[in-house]
Amino acid sequence: MTEPLLSIADLRVAFATRQGLVRAVDGVSLDVREGECLGIVGESGSGKSVTFAGVMGLIRPPGRIEGGSIRFEGRELVGLDPQAYRRLRGRDIAMTLQDAQTSLNPALTVGTQILEVLLAHGDDLPSGRARLRAARQRAVDMMTLVGIPAAARRLGDYPHQFSGGMRQRMMIAIALSCRPKLLIADEPTTALDVTIQAQVLELIASIRATLGMSVVLITHDLGVVAEYCDRVAVLYAGQIVESGPTAQVISDPRHPYTAGLLRSVPVLSHLDRPIHPIEGQVPDLIDLPPGCRFLPRCPMARTACHNPVPFHAFAEGRAARCVLAEAPR
Amino acid sequence: AELRIGFTLDPLTLDPANHRSRETESVLRTMYNGLVAHDPAMKLVPELVESWQWIDPRTMEVTLRSGVKFHSGAPMTADDIVYTFTRLLTDGALGGQTSPRKSLLGPTKAVVKVDDRSVRFELSEPWPVLPAMLTFQEVVSKSFAEKAGAAGMATQEDGTGPFRLVQWRRGDSLVLERFPGYFGGAPAIPVAGKACTDRVIIKIIPENASRVAALLAGDVDIINELPAHDIRNVEANPNTRVMAVNGTRTFFVALNNNRAPFNDVRVRQAANHALNRKLIIAKLLNGRAEPLNGVMSPAAFGFNPDLPTYGYDVNRAKALLAEAGHPNGIDVTLDADGPQKDMAEAIAALLTQAGIRTKVAVGDGSQVRDKWAVNGKREGDMWITSWGNGSLDPTDIFEPTLATGGRGNSAGYSNKQVDALLAEGGRETDTAKRAAIYRTAQAIVTKEAPWIFLWLPQDLYGVSARLSGWSPAASGWLNLRDACVQ
Amino acid sequence: MRSVALLQRLLHLVPVLFGVTVIVFLMMSLTPGDPAEIMLANQNATPEQVASLRHDMGLDRSLPTRFVTFVGHAVQGEFGLSLFHRRPVAAVIAERLPATIELSAAALLFALFMAIPLGVVAAVHRGGILDRLATVGSLFGVSLPGFWFGILLLLAFAVNLRLLPVSGAIDFAHQPPGLTGFLVIDSVLAGRMDSLGNALAHLLLPAITLGLPMAAILMRVTRASMLEVLRQDYITFAEAKGLGRTRILALHALKNALLPTVTVAAIETGSLLGGNMVVETVFGWPGLGRLVVESIFVRNYPLVQAAVLLYAVTYVLVNFVADMLYTVLNPRVRM
Amino acid sequence: MSPLLDVKDLVKHYGVGQGLLGRLFGAPPRKVQALNGVSLHVGAGETLGLIGESGCGKSTLGRAILRLHEPDSGSVTFGGVDVTALDTGGLKAMRRRMQIIFQNPYASLNPRKPVGEILAQPLRLHRLAEGAALRERVREMLEHVGLRAAHADRYPHQFSGGQRQRIGIARALILNPEFVVCDEPVSALDVSVQAQIIDLLARLKRELGLTYLFISHDIAVIGYVSDRVAVMYLGEIVENGPARAVLRRPYHPYTRALMSAVPRVDRADQQQERVRLHGDLPSPMDPPPGCRFHTRCGFATDLCRSVAPLRRQLEEDRMVACHHFPEPAP
Amino acid sequence: MAELLPGRLARLAALTVLAFVLMAAFAPWVAPHDPGATDLFRRLQPPGWMEEGDWAFPLGCDALGRDILSRIIYGARVSIFIGVVVVLIATMIGVAAGLAAGYLRGWVDRVISGLVDILLGFPYLIFAVGLMAMMGPGVLNMVLALAYKEWVVPCRVVRGETLAARETEYVEAARAIGASSATIMAHEVLPNILSPVIVVATVRIAQVIILEASLSFLGLGVQPPAASWGSMVADGRGYILDAWWVSTFPGFAILLLVLSINVASQAVRDALDPRFHD
Ligand SMILES: Nc1ncnc2c1ncn2[C@@H]1O[C@H](COP(=O)(O)OP(=O)(O)OP(=O)(O)O)[C@@H](O)[C@H]1O
Ligand SMILES: Nc1ncnc2c1ncn2[C@@H]1O[C@H](COP(=O)(O)OP(=O)(O)OP(=O)(O)O)[C@@H](O)[C@H]1O
Ligand SMILES: [Mg+2]
Ligand SMILES: [Mg+2]
C-alpha cells in the first residue's frame, strides 16, 4: 500500500489562556489517501479547525504544536521553515475557512484576491506581460468552474456584492486555483441554507472528480458525511474517537459517542423513531482527567474507562477509542 | 548692515490715521514723520516743519520744510498736510469710518493751506498744547492715500521716514529698508541724516521669555518691554546690555471716591500710607521705576517737585482708618486686568497687612475698563491702572483723569477748584503762568489722594553689543535712524 | 448611487452648519459689552457717536434680524470690522490663515507618520518591547499638557541647546518670495533650500507639540484596529493562500485597519484646531489661533465670532472629507 | 372549533435607511417585504412547525404575532381576542398568555442579571408573586427545566449553551402561558444538546398543555416536533398542512426541493430523483413578480412569472400556493 | 493589554490618583504654607535643593514669593473638582439623553442627535474658549463651559450601546414579558451600558483636567488668587529663563495626575469591559 498523501500522527496542539492550558487537539492521528474524501465530524470546539490549521502551519500564539507529526507526501511539516511552508500553502494544500462571509477581504476586489494566489504560486504561468493575462484567464476559468456566471465581469466586484453561496464558491475557486493536491474544506456549508448547501457540496464533489484531488470535509453534520465522504473520523473533545469507512461507521458505530450522535438527530424518513439525547455536556478542555473524555456522559461507562484509552484499530480500516470497540452492538 | 528688533506686537494697521495703539505708532514712526517730534530730552522740536507760530490763541501757522520726499518720490507739499489733517478731522473720511485719532486734535476746527509752504491750524478755542499734540500725527501723501483708499492705507505705506516697507508678514515680522531719499530728520536732533542701517527687520515676539531668549541668542539687536526680572540675564550676558528710559506712563490705583469706604479722604490717605511702594519697586520692578506722589511725571511740563510724600507707615494708616471709623480695618476688592495681575496681588498683600484687606479680581482688559468707565456704574473699590502721557503735558493726563467727568476719571474725583485750575491751564498761553496753575492743582490732588499714587516705570530695552548710536525714547518710538550695527 | 450618497451627506451638513452658526451667533451676541463702545473706547466719544456707530453696525436691530444679516454676510465671507484693526475681519483672518494651516498640516503629517507605522509595528509585535514602548509613549502623549510641553521643548532645544529657533515661522534672511503664503510651499516653488530648511526648523517644535496628542491617539487606534484586523478570517485565509507576510500586512491588513484611523484622525483634527491657540501662543506663531486669543482679551468679538465659525465649519468639512475618504477605502459603504 | 391562534393576511415591511434625500425627492420607499400576507392558524395543544430559508421572514412572523414588531396590516386573533387591536394594558395582560423562546442562548439573557432575577422579573412585573412565594416559584421552574435551585444565584455566562436555553425556556414559561413561539430554539446548539432541548420542550408541552409555533430551518427537526407544518418562502406561506402528510407527499416544488436537499445519514433512503435548486434566494427588497419562487423553480412557466398563484385550500386542512398543482409540469 | 501594563503599574497609578485626591481634600492640613501668602523677599526663590533654596519651600517660590508646593496642592482642588464635577454632570445628562435617543428613537432621537451633531461640529477647546469669552472667567463658568459640550461624549457612547442593546434578544424578551420602555431602559439596558460609561468617564476626567488647564493657561480660567495648575504654568512662562521651576512643577503635576488617571482607567477598562481588550 502506498503512503497516504497526508499523515497526521499523535498531533497535539494547546493554547495558553488565562484560565489555563487548553489542549484543543490531543493526540490526533489520521491519514488522507490520494483521491479520497475524508469527513471530519465533531461538535463545536472539538478541535476540527485547529487540527487542520496545524496542517496548514497556521497555529498562532498563544497556540503551539506540542507534539506529533504531520507528513505531507512523505515530508514532515512540523517545524518546516516558514518560506517553504508558504510555498506549500495555496499550491499543494489549500484550505477554505468556516465562514465565507468573513474570509474574503472586504476591501479588495475578488479579482485581486484570486489573482494574487495565481501570481504567487503560478510557476507554470508565462513570465512578463503575458503572465497577468494568463493568470486572469485562469481566474476566470476557475470562477466559471465553480459556477459564477459572467466571471470575467465580476473580477472587479467586491465580496459584499456577492451572495453568501457565491462567496463560498469564490473561496473554493481561490483555493482550487493552483490545483492543489489536497483541499481542506472547513465547514463549507454551515452558514448556508440547505438548498445552497446542497449546491456547494455537489460542486466540491464534482470538482474532486474532475481534478482528482483529495478532500478533507469538515462538518458537524453526519448526514453530509454520509452522502459525500468515503471515510470519516469522529472528533470529541480534541481526540478522534472513531474512524473508518463512512457506511460502516454509520451502520455499526463502535464508540458510544458516535452512536449517541446518530440517535440524537431526527431523520426525515423515520420521523416516528424517537430521538435520544446524549445527556450532559461537552467537557471543558482545561484540566481533563486522564481517562475517556466521554466517560461522564457515557451510558456504558465502566471502571476501565478511568484509565487512558488508546485509539486502536479493531478491524480492517476501522479504529476507535473505546474499551468496548471490539464488541458490535 | 541689518538691524533686527524683537518687538512685542504686530502693528494693527499701517494707516497712521486709523488706530489708537502705542505699539503701532512706534512702528509707524520708522516709516512716517510728524510735523513735530521730541528730542531725546523730550523737548519739542520741528520735524517736517521748519517752525510754528501762534498767530492768535486760536490760530497756529506752520512753515513746511522743503526738500522732503515721500517714499514714492513725490515731494511733500502743503496739500499733503491739509489732506492728512482733514482726513483726521472729517467724520467718515476713512472709507466710512471716522479716525479714532480725531480726539487727539482737541478743538482743532480746520487745517487750511496758506501757500505752498504754510499751513494754518484753526481752533475753536485756545489750546496751547497743539504743538505737543502734533507729535502724534504722521503725515501721509495725498495722492497715495487717495489712490490706495482706506483698505490700501492699512497695508501699504508711503511716508517720509528713514525707512520704507519691503514686506509685512502679519503677526510675524516687518522688513524695512533704508529710504535713500530721506530728508534727514529733525535738524535739532543730533546726527541728523540718512538712516545708518540698510535694512531693519522688526520681528514680532509677543512672548516675553521668547523675546529675551532671542536677544540672548543673538537673533535680535533690540527688544522692547524687557521684563524687569530678566535684567539680570541680559546684564550677565557679555553680548547684551540693558537700556532704559523714564517712561511717560503714570501708574496708580484708582480709588472709588464716590463710594464707601474710599469716599472718605482719610481712608484714601491711609491706603497711600499702607503701601510700601519702595519694596514693590525694588522687588517687582528691579528698582526700575520712580515713585510718584502725584499725577505727573517729573519730566512733564508743570511738574511740582515739592509735593508731600505719603511715606510707608502702617501705624499711621491704621490710625487714619480708625479715625475714619474703621478700627478693625476694611474689606475691599482690587480690580486688575491680566498683565497687572502680579502687581495687583503684591499690592493687595501689602495693603492687607495694614488692615485694608484686599481681594484681587482679575478680569480681561476691556471688561474691567467697562466696569470703571466714567459714565459706567463704577461699582468697584479699587482699580490698578495707568495713564500714558506721551506729550508730557498736563492736558493729556491731568484733565482726562482728574477733571470732573474726564474720560479717564475712573476714581470719580471731583473738585471744583481743580476743575477751574485745569480749565484755566488749558487756555493759558503764558508758559510760566500755566506751569504755576498746574503746580497748585497737583498739590490739591495729592492732598486729597483720589488714588494710591504708585510710580512711573522705566521703559526697559535689551540691546546687543553690536548696536551703537541708538537710545530708547520716552515716547516709546523706535527712532531707528541712528541705530547702527557692526 | 454614489453621487446620491454624496449629495445625501452634503445635505446632512446643512442643518449641522446652520446649528453651528446659530450657536456661534448667540455665543457672541449674548456676550456682555457693547462692541460699539469697545470700538470707541478712549476716544471721547459722545453718546450720539456711539449710537450712530451702533446703528451702522446694526446693533440696534432685533436679534433675529441681526442673525439673518449675520448669516447673509457670513455666506459671502463678510464678518464686519475687526474692532481693533479697524479693517474687515475677513481680511485680517485671511492674513493669518496660511500660517495656521501650515502648522496644522505639519502637525497632522507628524501625527500620521508617527502613528501609523508605530501602530502597525506595535500590533504585529504585540507584547514586544516596541509595543510596550509605544503604549507607554502613547499614554504620555495623551496626558501631556501641550502648553507646558511646548515650553519645555522651547527651553531645551531653543533656549539652552540653541538648536532651533525660539519664535516665529521664519527668519528674514531666509524669507521666500510670498506666492502662496505657505512658507514651505513657497520655498520649494522658489527653489530656496535655505528657506525650506529654516521654515522647517521653525515648524519642528510647534508641530511636534501640536501633533503629539493626536499621534498618541492615532497610534492606539491603529494598533487596536490592526490587532482586530489581524484576527480576522480573511487574514488567515490570505495566509492559507501562501501569500508573503509583507503583502498580507501592507495590503490585506492595513487597508482595513486604516478605516478607524481615518475617522479618528478627522475627529482629532478638532483638538488640532483648538490646540493651535495654545501652541501658537507659546511659540509666537503668526497664525489665527494666537490672533483669536489676543482678540478675546481686547474683546474683539467680531473677529472671535468669525474665527470660531471658521474653525467649526472647517472641522465639519474635514469630517465630511474623511467620510468621503472612508467611502473610498471601504467598498462596503460605497453604495 | 375555532383555532387558538388565527393569523390573517399579516403584512410587515421594514423600511430601510432611506435618508433625507430620498424623503426629500420622494424616491420610491425601499422596503424589506418580510411578511407579505401570511395567514395561518394553530389549534390549542398543537405544534405548528414553520420552516423556510434564512431571511424568509420566520422570526418576523413570530414577533409580529406577539406584537414585538408591530405588523403593518392583517390581524392576529388569540383565544378570540384581536391581539392587533389591544392597547398597552391589554397587550401586557396578553403577554401572560403568549410567550417566546429565542434562538441565541447567548444574547437572550441579560448578562448583568443573576438567573434568579431573570426568572423573577416576569412574576414581579405582573404582580403574580413576591417574597418566599416568588422564590419558590423560581425554584420550581428551574427544576422543571432540568436545572438546580442553586443555579438561581449564578450569572448567564456561567452556563453552557444548552443550560442557557433552559433558562430561556423557564423565563418564557414562568408566566404559565398557553402559547409559545419557539424561534429556532435549537439551531445554535450542538447536535448532542439539541435533542435534550427538543425533548424538554416536548415534555413541557405535554405536562403544561402548551401550544407551540416552532420555527426552524431544519426540516427534520420540524417534522419531528410538529403536528402541522407551514413552509415559508420570501415572506409568504407556500404550503401548509398536517406534518406527516406534507412531508410524505409535498405538493409545492419548493417543499420538495427543501426535502431533497437535506443530507441523510441513511443512504439507503435517498431519493433517486433529486430536486436541486439553482441560484440564490432573491432579495426580499425586490421580490420577483408573479410566483416568488419562479426564479428557482424547475417547473416555472410564463404564468408563474407574471401571476401570483392562489392559495388553494385542499382536503385534510392542507394549503398549497402553486399554479401547477395538482400536476406539476414534467 | 495585561502584559503591556503590568498590574503593579496600574496599582501605582491608582495610588497616585488617590494621593492627589487626598491631597486636594486635605489641602489646608497638607500644604506647608498659605497658598496666597506673598513674600516679595522670596520672589522667584529656587527649590530647596538649589543654591539659595530653602527646604521650607521645597519647590521654590513664584514671582510673588508664594510657595509653589502649597499652590500646587491647592491647585489640585481646582483641577480635580472641575474634572470630576464636569464629568459627573456630563455623564448624568449624557446617559439620560443617550438612553432616550437610543431606545425611544423617533423624534427624540432626531432632536438629541441633531444637537449632538451640532456640538460635535465645534472643536472642543474652541467651543470652550468661545463660551469663556462670553461668560467671563471663574470656576462655575468653567464647569458650565465644559459641561455644555462634554455631555455629548457619554451621550454618543450610551446611544450607540443602547441602539445595540435594544436589538438584543434579552431586551426583546423583556418586552415579551410585558415590561414598559422605562423599565427596560432602567433594568435591562442601563446595567449593560454602565461599564463603557464608567470607562469613558474616567478617561474624560483626565481630558477635562487638561482642558481646564489649557483654558487657565490662556487666561480664561479660574480667578486669582485661586490657583489652577494651568494658570500657574502661564504665570511662570515669563520667568522660564531664570526661574524654570515656576511653571515646570505645576505642569508636571498635571502630567502626573492625568497620566495616572489614564493608566488607571486603562486598567479599569481591562477589568470592566472585555470588548476593549486589544
Ligand atoms: N486562539 C485560541 N485561543 C484559545 N483557545 C482556542 C483558540 N483557538 C481555538 N481554541 C480552542 O480550541 C478548541 C478547538 O477549536 P476548533 O476551532 O478547532 O473547534 P471546531 O471543532 O472547529 O469547532 P467549530 O465547529 O465551532 O468550528 C476550542 O475549545 C477552542 O476554545
Ligand atoms: N428590524 C429589521 N429592520 C429591517 N429589516 C429587517 C428587520 N428584521 C428583519 N429584517 C429583514 O426581514 C427579512 C426577514 O427577516 P427574519 O428575521 O424574519 O428572517 P428569518 O426567516 O427569521 O431568518 P433567519 O433564519 O436568518 O433567522 C430579512 O430580509 C431581514 O433582513
Ligand atoms: Mg471550526
Ligand atoms: Mg430568524
PDB file of N, CA, C and O and ligand atoms in Angstrom, chain A residues 48-50 98 186-187 218, ligand 3:
ATOM      1  N   LYS A  48     -11.705  20.402  15.361  1.00  0.00           N
ATOM      2  CA  LYS A  48     -11.636  20.144  13.919  1.00  0.00           C
ATOM      3  C   LYS A  48     -10.786  21.188  13.214  1.00  0.00           C
ATOM      4  O   LYS A  48      -9.841  20.873  12.492  1.00  0.00           O
ATOM      5  N   SER A  49     -11.147  22.460  13.430  1.00  0.00           N
ATOM      6  CA  SER A  49     -10.421  23.522  12.733  1.00  0.00           C
ATOM      7  C   SER A  49      -8.972  23.596  13.176  1.00  0.00           C
ATOM      8  O   SER A  49      -8.075  23.801  12.359  1.00  0.00           O
ATOM      9  N   VAL A  50      -8.745  23.431  14.460  1.00  0.00           N
ATOM     10  CA  VAL A  50      -7.384  23.572  14.967  1.00  0.00           C
ATOM     11  C   VAL A  50      -6.478  22.495  14.370  1.00  0.00           C
ATOM     12  O   VAL A  50      -5.346  22.763  13.976  1.00  0.00           O
ATOM     13  N   GLN A  98     -14.162  28.303   7.523  1.00  0.00           N
ATOM     14  CA  GLN A  98     -15.508  28.051   8.015  1.00  0.00           C
ATOM     15  C   GLN A  98     -16.535  29.071   7.541  1.00  0.00           C
ATOM     16  O   GLN A  98     -17.621  28.749   7.140  1.00  0.00           O
ATOM     17  N   ASP A 186     -13.250  23.551   5.429  1.00  0.00           N
ATOM     18  CA  ASP A 186     -13.693  23.624   6.822  1.00  0.00           C
ATOM     19  C   ASP A 186     -15.125  24.121   6.865  1.00  0.00           C
ATOM     20  O   ASP A 186     -15.398  25.293   6.595  1.00  0.00           O
ATOM     21  N   GLU A 187     -16.033  23.223   7.204  1.00  0.00           N
ATOM     22  CA  GLU A 187     -17.459  23.536   7.294  1.00  0.00           C
ATOM     23  C   GLU A 187     -17.909  24.470   6.181  1.00  0.00           C
ATOM     24  O   GLU A 187     -18.336  25.587   6.419  1.00  0.00           O
ATOM     25  N   ILE A 218     -14.727  19.066   6.567  1.00  0.00           N
ATOM     26  CA  ILE A 218     -15.004  19.219   7.989  1.00  0.00           C
ATOM     27  C   ILE A 218     -16.455  19.634   8.161  1.00  0.00           C
ATOM     28  O   ILE A 218     -16.939  20.524   7.458  1.00  0.00           O
TER      29      ILE A 218
HETATM   30 MG    MG F   3     -14.089  25.145  13.272  1.00  0.00          MG
END
